[in-house]
């Protein structure tokens, strides 16, 4: 039989083995994480810019020495675009340069290299062409860095940069789409700024998290941009993900399943419209929606469409009424494969914007709604991202959109989006459980083995004792002889009854043969099994290993079964011993009659 100590050593070895394997897996995972750079948090400029906002902008440093300009984020573009001096003419307002975020002068940069694929490196812009925007850009390469001087953001040399003069894109933009730029079939594709950041280990993956910010919550909420990760403190989590468009354009396309307008006065009103696809694109401020949807917005908010500008202007009276109405607009989004939906709720304040020159001559309020000519033109622009947080992962070709969580006391919780190569590595997929969980599993396994081994030991010991009690050698003759031997005055050992420990007779070979005077011996021949006092065996018994409620329950069940077993199997030996006791009593009386030497006259013996 394997001892309890051997079982303990075996169980301990198994637990230590699991812990060592867990530690090795954790160490391997830690090495992978240590090799992955942290996400890059891009600080906003803390300036509100734009002629159709206001909008929270970002600093961009271009050239050597660096020239700092302010740009807006573009989820559609794959390159930085900055405004050139030719973008402000002599007849433009005096604050044109500052209004456009600052101007970049390429001839003042010692590291500027002109693109020579075409004369002056001029190419037509492709972004937002479906929305009717157009313009040219003069391309070259230069040193580019995000953030203000001293912000810690890396400066990368030889980055693709486009200079614009068109006022269709009033502010410069910073593109976070990591796609390459192809200038001609004969030239090599030019890597994007995002791709170069990852190649130089400045960000962990081709991904980002972004929200546009707004001025109406907590007075001001600046934009948030994290490259290679996202800020979990800003989102209401959901499990809905969207795949990029199948045409390879990496467009962030969602299905608008429903639009609901609710207010205190008008109640809840669902717009009558079939579901339609829309692209999330922060390059433009507007919501380009189907014409039938726009007309229902016109009715709900008392809007009037201006055909000359294509905008919905809001005068002071209408603005006051809309503020009092305090309507909310809920966009219900879903993907093309799942029944799961996510709601993004925009208050009226998200539509309460201001438009300036050159779109209008005089600054006025407007509602950022545009009539889309068809479903290829439907866009959820920057106004939508005031209340939504976008997480895009280009390595896995999917993105998610989340309702913003408005908590003024929230602390940043930057989460890393690890590269696809790291998740594909077997070492990082083999162990995902935390060390504490693995330890708990090991301890639970050890406890199970402890209970099992304890039960085996207890059952085996009880079975051995039961066999000894019911042995066929226990008959009337042997019982009588054993009792006579025990009572003999010449016995040289101490007689103690295992079945009744209350009184004993002690016989010593160093004393006279006669027993001690007035000593009483009581022998019980197995007729009261409930008073059995077991002698300890060499192996540990159940009481030595009982410790948990499970073991106590198992012990009680085993005792109940064995007690019933004892009652059935001990009946015959009990009768035999009683018979032997009567024979022994008769023999003692006979010796007393014939004057044989024995116990003193005042002593007595009782059997049974």
Coordinates of C-alpha atoms in Angstrom, one line a residue:
X1 CA 0.0 0.0 0.0
X2 CA 1.3 3.5 -0.9
X3 CA 1.8 5.6 2.2
X4 CA 0.0 8.9 2.7
X5 CA 3.4 10.7 2.7
X6 CA 4.2 9.3 -0.8
X7 CA 0.8 10.5 -2.0
X8 CA 1.5 13.9 -0.6
X9 CA 4.9 14.1 -2.4
X10 CA 3.3 13.1 -5.6
X11 CA 0.5 15.7 -5.4
X12 CA 3.1 18.4 -4.5
X13 CA 5.2 17.5 -7.5
X14 CA 2.2 17.8 -9.8
X15 CA 1.3 21.2 -8.4
X16 CA 4.9 22.5 -8.7
X17 CA 5.1 21.2 -12.3
X18 CA 1.9 23.1 -13.3
X19 CA 3.2 26.2 -11.6
X20 CA 6.6 26.0 -13.4
X21 CA 4.9 25.5 -16.8
X22 CA 2.6 28.5 -16.1
X23 CA 5.6 30.6 -15.1
X24 CA 7.4 29.7 -18.2
X25 CA 4.4 30.6 -20.4
X26 CA 4.0 33.8 -18.5
X27 CA 7.6 34.6 -19.0
X28 CA 7.4 34.0 -22.7
X29 CA 4.3 36.2 -23.0
X30 CA 6.0 38.9 -21.0
X31 CA 9.0 38.9 -23.4
X32 CA 6.6 39.3 -26.3
X33 CA 4.8 42.3 -24.6
X34 CA 8.2 43.8 -23.7
X35 CA 9.2 43.7 -27.3
X36 CA 6.0 45.5 -28.4
X37 CA 6.2 49.3 -28.2
X38 CA 3.6 51.2 -26.3
X39 CA 0.8 53.1 -28.1
X40 CA 1.5 56.7 -29.0
X41 CA -0.9 59.2 -27.5
X42 CA -1.0 62.3 -29.6
X43 CA -1.8 65.5 -27.6
X44 CA -4.4 67.9 -29.1
X45 CA -3.4 71.5 -29.8
X46 CA -6.0 72.8 -27.3
X47 CA -7.0 75.2 -30.1
X48 CA -10.5 75.1 -31.7
X49 CA -10.1 75.5 -35.5
X50 CA -12.1 75.2 -38.8
X51 CA -14.6 77.2 -40.7
X52 CA -17.4 74.7 -40.2
X53 CA -17.0 73.7 -36.5
X54 CA -15.4 74.5 -34.2
X55 CA -13.0 71.5 -34.1
X56 CA -10.2 70.3 -31.8
X57 CA -7.0 70.2 -33.9
X58 CA -3.5 68.7 -33.6
X59 CA 0.0 70.0 -34.1
X60 CA 2.1 68.8 -37.0
X61 CA 5.8 69.7 -37.3
X62 CA 7.2 69.6 -40.8
X63 CA 10.6 70.4 -42.2
X64 CA 14.0 71.4 -40.8
X65 CA 13.9 73.5 -38.8
X66 CA 10.4 72.3 -37.9
X67 CA 7.4 74.5 -38.9
X68 CA 4.4 73.9 -36.7
X69 CA 1.0 73.9 -38.3
X70 CA -2.4 72.8 -37.0
X71 CA -4.3 70.1 -38.8
X72 CA -7.5 68.0 -38.4
X73 CA -7.6 64.3 -38.4
X74 CA -8.7 62.4 -41.5
X75 CA -9.7 58.8 -41.3
X76 CA -9.8 58.6 -45.1
X77 CA -6.4 60.1 -46.0
X78 CA -3.1 58.2 -45.9
X79 CA -0.8 61.2 -45.9
X80 CA -0.3 64.6 -44.2
X81 CA -1.6 67.6 -46.1
X82 CA -0.5 71.1 -45.2
X83 CA -1.6 74.5 -46.5
X84 CA 0.9 76.3 -48.7
X85 CA 1.3 80.1 -48.7
X86 CA -0.6 80.2 -52.1
X87 CA -3.6 79.1 -50.1
X88 CA -4.1 82.6 -48.8
X89 CA -4.5 85.4 -51.5
X90 CA -4.2 89.1 -51.1
X91 CA -7.9 89.6 -51.2
X92 CA -8.6 87.0 -48.5
X93 CA -9.2 88.1 -44.9
X94 CA -6.1 89.1 -42.9
X95 CA -6.4 86.1 -40.6
X96 CA -6.5 83.6 -43.5
X97 CA -3.2 82.0 -42.5
X98 CA -4.1 81.5 -38.9
X99 CA -7.6 80.5 -39.8
X100 CA -6.3 77.7 -42.0
X101 CA -4.0 76.4 -39.2
X102 CA -0.8 78.0 -40.4
X103 CA 1.2 77.8 -43.6
X104 CA 4.1 75.5 -44.6
X105 CA 6.9 77.1 -46.6
X106 CA 8.8 74.2 -48.3
X107 CA 11.6 76.5 -49.5
X108 CA 12.4 77.3 -45.8
X109 CA 13.1 73.6 -45.0
X110 CA 16.6 72.2 -45.6
X111 CA 15.3 68.7 -45.8
X112 CA 12.5 69.2 -48.3
X113 CA 12.7 67.0 -51.5
X114 CA 10.4 67.7 -54.4
X115 CA 8.5 64.9 -56.0
X116 CA 9.6 64.8 -59.6
X117 CA 7.2 62.2 -61.1
X118 CA 5.3 65.2 -62.5
X119 CA 6.1 68.9 -63.0
X120 CA 6.2 70.4 -59.5
X121 CA 5.0 67.1 -58.1
X122 CA 1.4 68.1 -58.5
X123 CA -1.4 65.5 -58.4
X124 CA -5.2 65.7 -58.0
X125 CA -6.6 64.8 -54.6
X126 CA -8.7 61.7 -54.6
X127 CA -10.1 61.9 -51.1
X128 CA -13.7 63.2 -50.8
X129 CA -14.1 63.3 -54.6
X130 CA -17.4 61.4 -54.2
X131 CA -18.6 64.2 -51.9
X132 CA -17.9 66.8 -54.6
X133 CA -14.7 68.1 -53.1
X134 CA -11.7 68.6 -55.3
X135 CA -8.2 70.2 -55.4
X136 CA -4.6 69.6 -56.2
X137 CA -1.6 68.9 -54.0
X138 CA 2.1 69.4 -54.6
X139 CA 4.0 66.4 -53.2
X140 CA 7.5 66.0 -51.8
X141 CA 9.2 64.4 -48.8
X142 CA 10.4 66.0 -45.5
X143 CA 10.8 65.4 -41.8
X144 CA 7.4 65.0 -40.1
X145 CA 6.5 64.8 -36.4
X146 CA 3.2 64.9 -34.5
X147 CA 2.6 67.1 -31.5
X148 CA 4.3 70.2 -30.2
X149 CA 8.0 70.6 -29.7
X150 CA 9.0 68.7 -26.6
X151 CA 5.9 66.4 -26.6
X152 CA 8.1 63.4 -27.1
X153 CA 6.5 62.4 -30.4
X154 CA 9.1 60.9 -32.8
X155 CA 10.2 62.8 -35.9
X156 CA 10.5 60.7 -39.0
X157 CA 12.7 61.7 -42.0
X158 CA 11.7 61.4 -45.6
X159 CA 8.0 61.3 -45.1
X160 CA 5.5 61.9 -47.9
X161 CA 3.9 65.3 -47.6
X162 CA 1.3 67.1 -49.8
X163 CA 0.9 70.9 -50.0
X164 CA -2.6 72.2 -50.8
X165 CA -4.0 75.5 -51.8
X166 CA -7.7 74.6 -52.5
X167 CA -10.3 76.0 -50.0
X168 CA -12.4 72.8 -50.3
X169 CA -10.1 71.5 -47.7
X170 CA -9.8 74.6 -45.5
X171 CA -7.6 73.0 -42.9
X172 CA -4.6 70.8 -43.4
X173 CA -5.2 67.1 -42.5
X174 CA -3.3 64.3 -40.9
X175 CA -4.2 61.0 -42.5
X176 CA -4.3 57.8 -40.3
X177 CA -5.1 55.4 -43.1
X178 CA -1.9 53.3 -43.4
X179 CA -2.2 52.6 -47.1
X180 CA 0.7 53.3 -49.5
X181 CA 0.6 56.1 -52.1
X182 CA 1.2 55.2 -55.8
X183 CA 2.3 58.1 -57.9
X184 CA 2.9 56.1 -61.1
X185 CA 3.1 52.6 -62.3
X186 CA 6.9 52.9 -62.8
X187 CA 7.7 54.2 -59.3
X188 CA 7.7 52.3 -56.1
X189 CA 4.8 52.8 -53.7
X190 CA 5.5 55.3 -50.9
X191 CA 4.9 54.1 -47.4
X192 CA 2.5 56.1 -45.2
X193 CA 3.5 57.9 -42.0
X194 CA 1.6 55.3 -40.0
X195 CA 3.4 52.4 -41.7
X196 CA 6.7 54.0 -41.0
X197 CA 5.9 54.6 -37.4
X198 CA 5.3 50.9 -37.0
X199 CA 8.4 49.9 -39.0
X200 CA 10.6 52.1 -36.7
X201 CA 8.9 50.5 -33.7
X202 CA 7.2 53.7 -32.5
X203 CA 3.8 52.2 -32.4
X204 CA 2.8 48.5 -31.8
X205 CA 0.4 48.1 -34.7
X206 CA -1.4 49.8 -37.6
X207 CA -4.4 50.9 -35.5
X208 CA -5.8 53.9 -33.7
X209 CA -8.6 55.1 -31.4
X210 CA -10.1 58.5 -32.1
X211 CA -12.9 60.9 -31.0
X212 CA -13.4 64.4 -32.4
X213 CA -14.1 66.2 -29.1
X214 CA -16.7 69.0 -28.6
X215 CA -17.1 72.3 -26.9
X216 CA -20.6 71.7 -25.3
X217 CA -19.7 69.0 -22.7
X218 CA -17.9 70.1 -19.5
X219 CA -17.3 73.4 -21.3
X220 CA -14.7 71.8 -23.6
X221 CA -13.7 68.2 -24.4
X222 CA -10.6 68.0 -26.6
X223 CA -10.1 65.4 -29.3
X224 CA -8.4 62.2 -28.3
X225 CA -6.0 60.3 -30.7
X226 CA -4.1 57.1 -29.8
X227 CA -1.9 55.4 -32.4
X228 CA -1.5 51.7 -31.9
X229 CA -4.2 51.5 -29.3
X230 CA -7.2 53.2 -27.7
X231 CA -8.4 54.9 -24.5
X232 CA -10.8 52.5 -22.8
X233 CA -11.8 55.1 -20.3
X234 CA -13.7 57.0 -23.0
X235 CA -15.9 54.3 -24.4
X236 CA -19.1 52.3 -23.6
X237 CA -17.9 48.8 -24.6
X238 CA -19.8 46.7 -27.1
X239 CA -19.0 43.5 -29.0
X240 CA -20.1 44.7 -32.5
X241 CA -17.3 44.8 -35.1
X242 CA -17.3 45.8 -38.7
X243 CA -15.1 44.6 -41.6
X244 CA -13.5 46.9 -44.0
X245 CA -15.0 47.3 -47.4
X246 CA -14.4 44.5 -49.8
X247 CA -13.1 46.8 -52.6
X248 CA -9.8 47.3 -50.8
X249 CA -10.3 50.9 -50.1
X250 CA -10.3 50.4 -46.3
X251 CA -13.4 52.5 -45.9
X252 CA -15.1 52.4 -42.6
X253 CA -18.5 51.3 -43.8
X254 CA -21.5 50.7 -41.4
X255 CA -25.1 49.9 -42.0
X256 CA -27.5 52.5 -40.6
X257 CA -30.4 50.4 -39.6
X258 CA -32.6 53.1 -38.1
X259 CA -32.7 56.7 -37.0
X260 CA -34.8 57.8 -34.1
X261 CA -35.5 61.4 -32.9
X262 CA -36.7 61.9 -29.4
X263 CA -37.6 65.0 -27.4
X264 CA -39.5 66.2 -24.4
X265 CA -42.2 67.8 -26.5
X266 CA -42.4 65.6 -29.5
X267 CA -41.8 62.2 -27.9
X268 CA -40.1 59.5 -29.9
X269 CA -40.2 59.5 -33.7
X270 CA -38.6 56.9 -35.9
X271 CA -37.7 58.1 -39.4
X272 CA -39.2 56.1 -42.2
X273 CA -36.3 54.9 -44.2
X274 CA -34.8 51.6 -45.4
X275 CA -31.4 50.7 -44.0
X276 CA -28.5 52.2 -45.9
X277 CA -24.7 52.0 -45.8
X278 CA -22.6 54.9 -44.7
X279 CA -18.9 55.6 -44.4
X280 CA -17.5 57.0 -41.2
X281 CA -15.1 59.8 -42.3
X282 CA -13.7 62.6 -40.1
X283 CA -12.3 64.5 -43.1
X284 CA -15.7 66.3 -43.5
X285 CA -17.9 67.7 -40.8
X286 CA -21.3 66.8 -42.3
X287 CA -23.7 63.9 -42.2
X288 CA -24.5 63.1 -45.8
X289 CA -27.8 61.2 -45.6
X290 CA -30.4 60.1 -48.2
X291 CA -32.7 62.9 -49.4
X292 CA -35.8 61.2 -47.9
X293 CA -34.1 61.1 -44.5
X294 CA -33.0 64.7 -44.8
X295 CA -36.6 65.8 -45.5
X296 CA -37.7 64.1 -42.3
X297 CA -35.0 65.9 -40.4
X298 CA -36.3 69.1 -42.0
X299 CA -39.7 68.4 -40.6
X300 CA -38.6 67.3 -37.2
X301 CA -36.2 70.3 -36.6
X302 CA -38.0 72.9 -38.8
X303 CA -35.0 73.3 -41.1
X304 CA -34.8 75.1 -44.4
X305 CA -32.5 73.9 -47.1
X306 CA -30.4 76.6 -48.8
X307 CA -29.9 75.5 -52.4
X308 CA -27.0 77.9 -53.1
X309 CA -24.7 76.7 -50.3
X310 CA -26.3 73.3 -49.9
X311 CA -26.5 73.9 -46.1
X312 CA -29.2 74.2 -43.5
X313 CA -28.9 77.6 -41.8
X314 CA -30.3 78.1 -38.3
X315 CA -31.4 81.6 -37.2
X316 CA -31.5 82.8 -33.7
X317 CA -35.3 82.1 -33.2
X318 CA -35.0 78.6 -34.5
X319 CA -31.8 78.0 -32.4
X320 CA -33.7 79.1 -29.2
X321 CA -36.5 76.7 -30.0
X322 CA -34.2 73.8 -30.8
X323 CA -32.2 74.3 -27.6
X324 CA -35.5 74.2 -25.6
X325 CA -36.7 71.2 -27.5
X326 CA -33.4 69.4 -26.5
X327 CA -33.9 66.6 -29.0
X328 CA -31.7 63.5 -29.2
X329 CA -30.9 61.7 -32.5
X330 CA -30.1 58.0 -32.2
X331 CA -28.3 56.2 -35.0
X332 CA -28.7 52.4 -34.8
X333 CA -25.8 50.7 -36.5
X334 CA -25.2 47.1 -37.5
X335 CA -22.9 45.2 -39.7
X336 CA -23.8 43.0 -42.7
X337 CA -23.4 39.6 -41.0
X338 CA -24.8 39.9 -37.5
X339 CA -28.1 40.8 -35.8
X340 CA -26.2 42.7 -33.1
X341 CA -26.7 46.5 -33.1
X342 CA -25.2 49.5 -31.4
X343 CA -26.8 52.8 -30.7
X344 CA -25.0 56.2 -31.0
X345 CA -26.9 59.0 -29.4
X346 CA -26.3 62.6 -30.5
X347 CA -27.9 65.5 -28.6
X348 CA -28.9 68.6 -30.5
X349 CA -25.8 70.4 -29.2
X350 CA -23.8 68.1 -31.6
X351 CA -25.6 69.7 -34.5
X352 CA -25.3 73.3 -33.2
X353 CA -22.3 74.4 -35.2
X354 CA -21.1 77.6 -36.9
X355 CA -20.1 78.1 -40.5
X356 CA -17.6 80.8 -41.6
X357 CA -15.7 82.2 -44.6
X358 CA -15.2 81.1 -47.3
X359 CA -18.4 79.0 -47.1
X360 CA -20.4 82.1 -46.2
X361 CA -19.6 85.8 -46.0
X362 CA -21.0 86.2 -42.5
X363 CA -20.6 83.8 -39.7
X364 CA -23.9 82.0 -38.9
X365 CA -25.2 78.9 -37.2
X366 CA -26.0 75.8 -39.3
X367 CA -27.1 72.2 -39.0
X368 CA -24.4 69.9 -40.4
X369 CA -26.7 67.9 -42.6
X370 CA -26.1 67.3 -46.3
X371 CA -28.2 65.7 -49.0
X372 CA -26.5 62.7 -50.5
X373 CA -27.1 62.1 -54.2
X374 CA -27.0 58.3 -53.7
X375 CA -25.9 55.6 -51.3
X376 CA -22.3 55.9 -52.5
X377 CA -22.2 59.4 -51.0
X378 CA -23.6 58.7 -47.6
X379 CA -21.1 59.8 -44.9
X380 CA -21.1 60.1 -41.1
X381 CA -18.6 62.9 -40.7
X382 CA -16.8 64.7 -37.9
X383 CA -20.0 65.9 -36.2
X384 CA -21.0 62.2 -35.6
X385 CA -17.6 61.5 -34.0
X386 CA -18.3 64.2 -31.3
X387 CA -20.4 61.5 -29.5
X388 CA -18.7 58.4 -30.9
X389 CA -15.3 56.8 -30.4
X390 CA -13.8 54.9 -33.3
X391 CA -11.3 52.0 -33.0
X392 CA -9.7 50.9 -36.3
X393 CA -7.4 47.9 -36.6
X394 CA -6.0 47.7 -40.1
X395 CA -3.9 44.6 -39.5
X396 CA -7.1 42.6 -38.8
X397 CA -9.2 44.6 -41.3
X398 CA -11.9 45.5 -38.8
X399 CA -13.1 48.4 -36.7
X400 CA -15.7 49.2 -34.0
X401 CA -17.7 52.2 -33.0
X402 CA -18.6 53.1 -29.5
X403 CA -20.8 55.5 -27.6
X404 CA -18.7 58.0 -25.7
X405 CA -18.7 57.6 -21.9
X406 CA -18.8 61.1 -20.3
X407 CA -17.1 61.0 -17.0
X408 CA -15.3 64.2 -16.0
X409 CA -13.2 62.3 -13.4
X410 CA -12.2 59.4 -15.6
X411 CA -8.5 58.6 -15.8
X412 CA -6.9 57.6 -19.0
X413 CA -6.8 53.8 -19.7
X414 CA -4.6 53.3 -22.7
X415 CA -5.0 49.8 -24.2
X416 CA -2.5 48.4 -26.7
X417 CA -3.7 46.8 -29.9
X418 CA -1.0 44.2 -30.4
X419 CA 0.3 43.5 -33.9
X420 CA -1.2 40.6 -35.8
X421 CA 2.2 38.8 -35.8
X422 CA 2.2 38.7 -32.0
X423 CA -1.3 37.1 -31.8
X424 CA -0.3 34.5 -34.4
X425 CA 2.7 33.4 -32.4
X426 CA 2.1 30.0 -30.7
X427 CA 3.9 31.1 -27.5
X428 CA 1.4 34.0 -27.0
X429 CA -1.7 31.9 -27.7
X430 CA -0.7 28.9 -25.6
X431 CA -1.4 30.5 -22.2
X432 CA -4.0 33.1 -21.7
X433 CA -5.1 32.4 -18.1
X434 CA -3.6 34.7 -15.5
X435 CA -1.2 33.1 -13.0
X436 CA -3.6 33.4 -10.1
X437 CA -6.2 31.4 -12.0
X438 CA -3.7 28.7 -12.8
X439 CA -2.6 28.5 -9.2
X440 CA -6.3 28.2 -8.1
X441 CA -6.7 25.3 -10.6
X442 CA -3.6 23.6 -9.2
X443 CA -4.8 23.9 -5.6
X444 CA -8.2 22.6 -6.5
X445 CA -6.7 19.6 -8.2
X446 CA -4.5 19.0 -5.2
X447 CA -7.6 19.1 -2.9
X448 CA -9.4 16.6 -5.1
X449 CA -6.5 14.2 -5.0
X450 CA -6.3 14.7 -1.2
X451 CA -10.0 13.7 -0.7
X452 CA -9.6 10.8 -3.1
X453 CA -6.5 9.3 -1.4
X454 CA -8.0 9.9 2.0
X455 CA -11.1 7.9 1.1
X456 CA -8.9 5.0 -0.3
X457 CA -6.8 4.9 2.9
X458 CA -9.8 4.9 5.2
X459 CA -11.7 2.3 3.3
X460 CA -8.7 0.0 3.1
X461 CA -8.0 0.2 6.8
X462 CA -11.6 -0.4 7.8
X463 CA -11.8 -3.4 5.4
X464 CA -8.7 -4.9 7.0
X465 CA -10.1 -4.5 10.5
X466 CA -13.4 -6.0 9.4
X467 CA -11.7 -9.1 8.0
X468 CA -9.8 -9.5 11.3
X469 CA -13.0 -9.3 13.3
X470 CA -14.9 -11.9 11.2
X471 CA -12.0 -14.4 11.0
X472 CA -13.2 -18.1 11.0
X473 CA -10.5 -19.0 13.7
X474 CA -12.6 -17.2 16.3
X475 CA -14.6 -20.2 17.8
X476 CA -15.8 -21.2 21.2
X477 CA -12.8 -23.3 22.1
X478 CA -10.2 -20.8 21.1
X479 CA -12.1 -18.0 22.8
X480 CA -12.3 -20.0 26.1
X481 CA -8.7 -20.9 26.0
X482 CA -7.7 -17.3 25.3
X483 CA -9.7 -16.0 28.3
X484 CA -8.3 -18.7 30.5
X485 CA -4.8 -17.8 29.6
X486 CA -5.5 -14.2 30.3
X487 CA -6.9 -15.0 33.7
X488 CA -4.0 -17.3 34.6
X489 CA -2.0 -16.0 37.6
X490 CA 1.2 -17.1 35.8
X491 CA 0.6 -14.8 32.9
X492 CA 3.5 -12.5 32.3
X493 CA 1.9 -9.8 30.3
X494 CA -0.5 -7.0 31.0
X495 CA -4.1 -7.7 30.0
X496 CA -6.1 -4.7 28.7
X497 CA -9.4 -5.0 27.0
X498 CA -9.5 -3.1 23.7
X499 CA -13.3 -3.2 23.9
X500 CA -13.7 -1.6 27.3
X501 CA -11.0 0.7 28.6
X502 CA -12.8 1.7 31.7
X503 CA -11.3 -0.9 34.1
X504 CA -8.3 -3.2 33.7
X505 CA -6.3 -5.8 35.7
X506 CA -2.5 -5.4 35.6
X507 CA -0.3 -8.5 36.0
X508 CA 3.4 -8.0 36.5
X509 CA 6.0 -10.8 36.3
X510 CA 7.9 -9.0 39.1
X511 CA 5.1 -9.5 41.6
X512 CA 3.7 -12.6 43.2
X513 CA 1.5 -14.9 41.2
X514 CA -1.6 -13.7 43.0
X515 CA -3.5 -10.9 41.4
X516 CA -3.9 -7.6 43.2
X517 CA -6.6 -7.7 45.8
X518 CA -10.0 -6.3 45.1
X519 CA -9.2 -5.9 41.3
X520 CA -12.2 -6.2 39.0
X521 CA -11.9 -7.5 35.4
X522 CA -14.7 -6.9 33.0
X523 CA -14.5 -8.4 29.6
X524 CA -17.1 -7.5 26.9
X525 CA -17.2 -9.9 24.0
X526 CA -18.2 -7.7 21.1
X527 CA -21.8 -7.2 22.1
X528 CA -21.5 -3.3 22.2
X529 CA -19.7 -2.4 19.0
X530 CA -20.6 1.3 19.5
X531 CA -18.1 1.4 22.4
X532 CA -15.2 0.0 20.4
X533 CA -11.9 1.9 21.0
X534 CA -9.5 1.3 18.1
X535 CA -5.8 1.2 18.5
X536 CA -3.8 3.4 16.2
X537 CA -2.4 1.8 13.1
X538 CA 0.9 2.8 11.5
X539 CA -0.8 4.6 8.6
X540 CA -2.6 7.9 9.3
X541 CA -6.3 7.5 9.9
X542 CA -9.2 9.6 8.7
X543 CA -9.0 12.1 11.5
X544 CA -5.5 13.0 10.5
X545 CA -6.5 14.1 7.0
X546 CA -10.0 15.4 7.6
X547 CA -10.0 19.1 7.0
X548 CA -12.5 20.1 4.4
X549 CA -16.3 19.9 4.4
X550 CA -16.1 17.5 1.4
X551 CA -13.9 15.1 3.4
X552 CA -16.2 15.3 6.4
X553 CA -19.2 14.4 4.3
X554 CA -17.4 11.5 2.7
X555 CA -16.2 10.2 6.1
X556 CA -19.8 10.2 7.5
X557 CA -21.1 8.3 4.5
X558 CA -18.3 5.7 4.8
X559 CA -18.9 5.3 8.6
X560 CA -22.6 4.7 8.0
X561 CA -22.0 2.0 5.4
X562 CA -19.4 0.3 7.5
X563 CA -21.5 0.4 10.7
X564 CA -24.3 -1.4 8.9
X565 CA -21.7 -3.9 7.6
X566 CA -20.4 -4.5 11.1
X567 CA -23.9 -5.2 12.5
X568 CA -24.5 -7.9 9.9
X569 CA -21.2 -9.7 10.0
X570 CA -20.5 -9.5 13.7
X571 CA -23.7 -11.3 14.9
X572 CA -22.2 -14.8 14.5
X573 CA -18.8 -14.1 16.2
X574 CA -20.7 -12.4 19.0
X575 CA -22.7 -15.5 19.8
X576 CA -19.6 -17.7 19.7
X577 CA -17.8 -15.5 22.2
X578 CA -20.8 -15.5 24.5
X579 CA -20.8 -19.3 24.4
X580 CA -17.1 -19.4 25.2
X581 CA -17.7 -17.0 28.1
X582 CA -20.3 -19.4 29.7
X583 CA -17.8 -22.3 29.4
X584 CA -15.1 -20.3 31.0
X585 CA -17.4 -19.4 33.9
X586 CA -18.3 -23.0 34.5
X587 CA -14.6 -24.0 34.5
X588 CA -13.8 -21.3 37.1
X589 CA -16.6 -22.5 39.4
X590 CA -15.3 -26.0 39.2
X591 CA -11.8 -25.0 40.2
X592 CA -13.2 -23.1 43.1
X593 CA -15.1 -26.2 44.4
X594 CA -12.1 -28.4 44.2
X595 CA -10.0 -25.9 46.2
X596 CA -7.6 -25.0 43.4
X597 CA -5.4 -22.0 43.7
X598 CA -7.0 -18.9 42.3
X599 CA -8.2 -15.5 43.1
X600 CA -8.9 -14.4 46.7
X601 CA -12.3 -15.2 48.0
X602 CA -13.5 -11.6 48.0
X603 CA -12.7 -11.1 44.3
X604 CA -15.1 -11.7 41.5
X605 CA -15.2 -12.1 37.8
X606 CA -18.0 -11.1 35.4
X607 CA -18.3 -12.1 31.7
X608 CA -20.7 -10.8 29.2

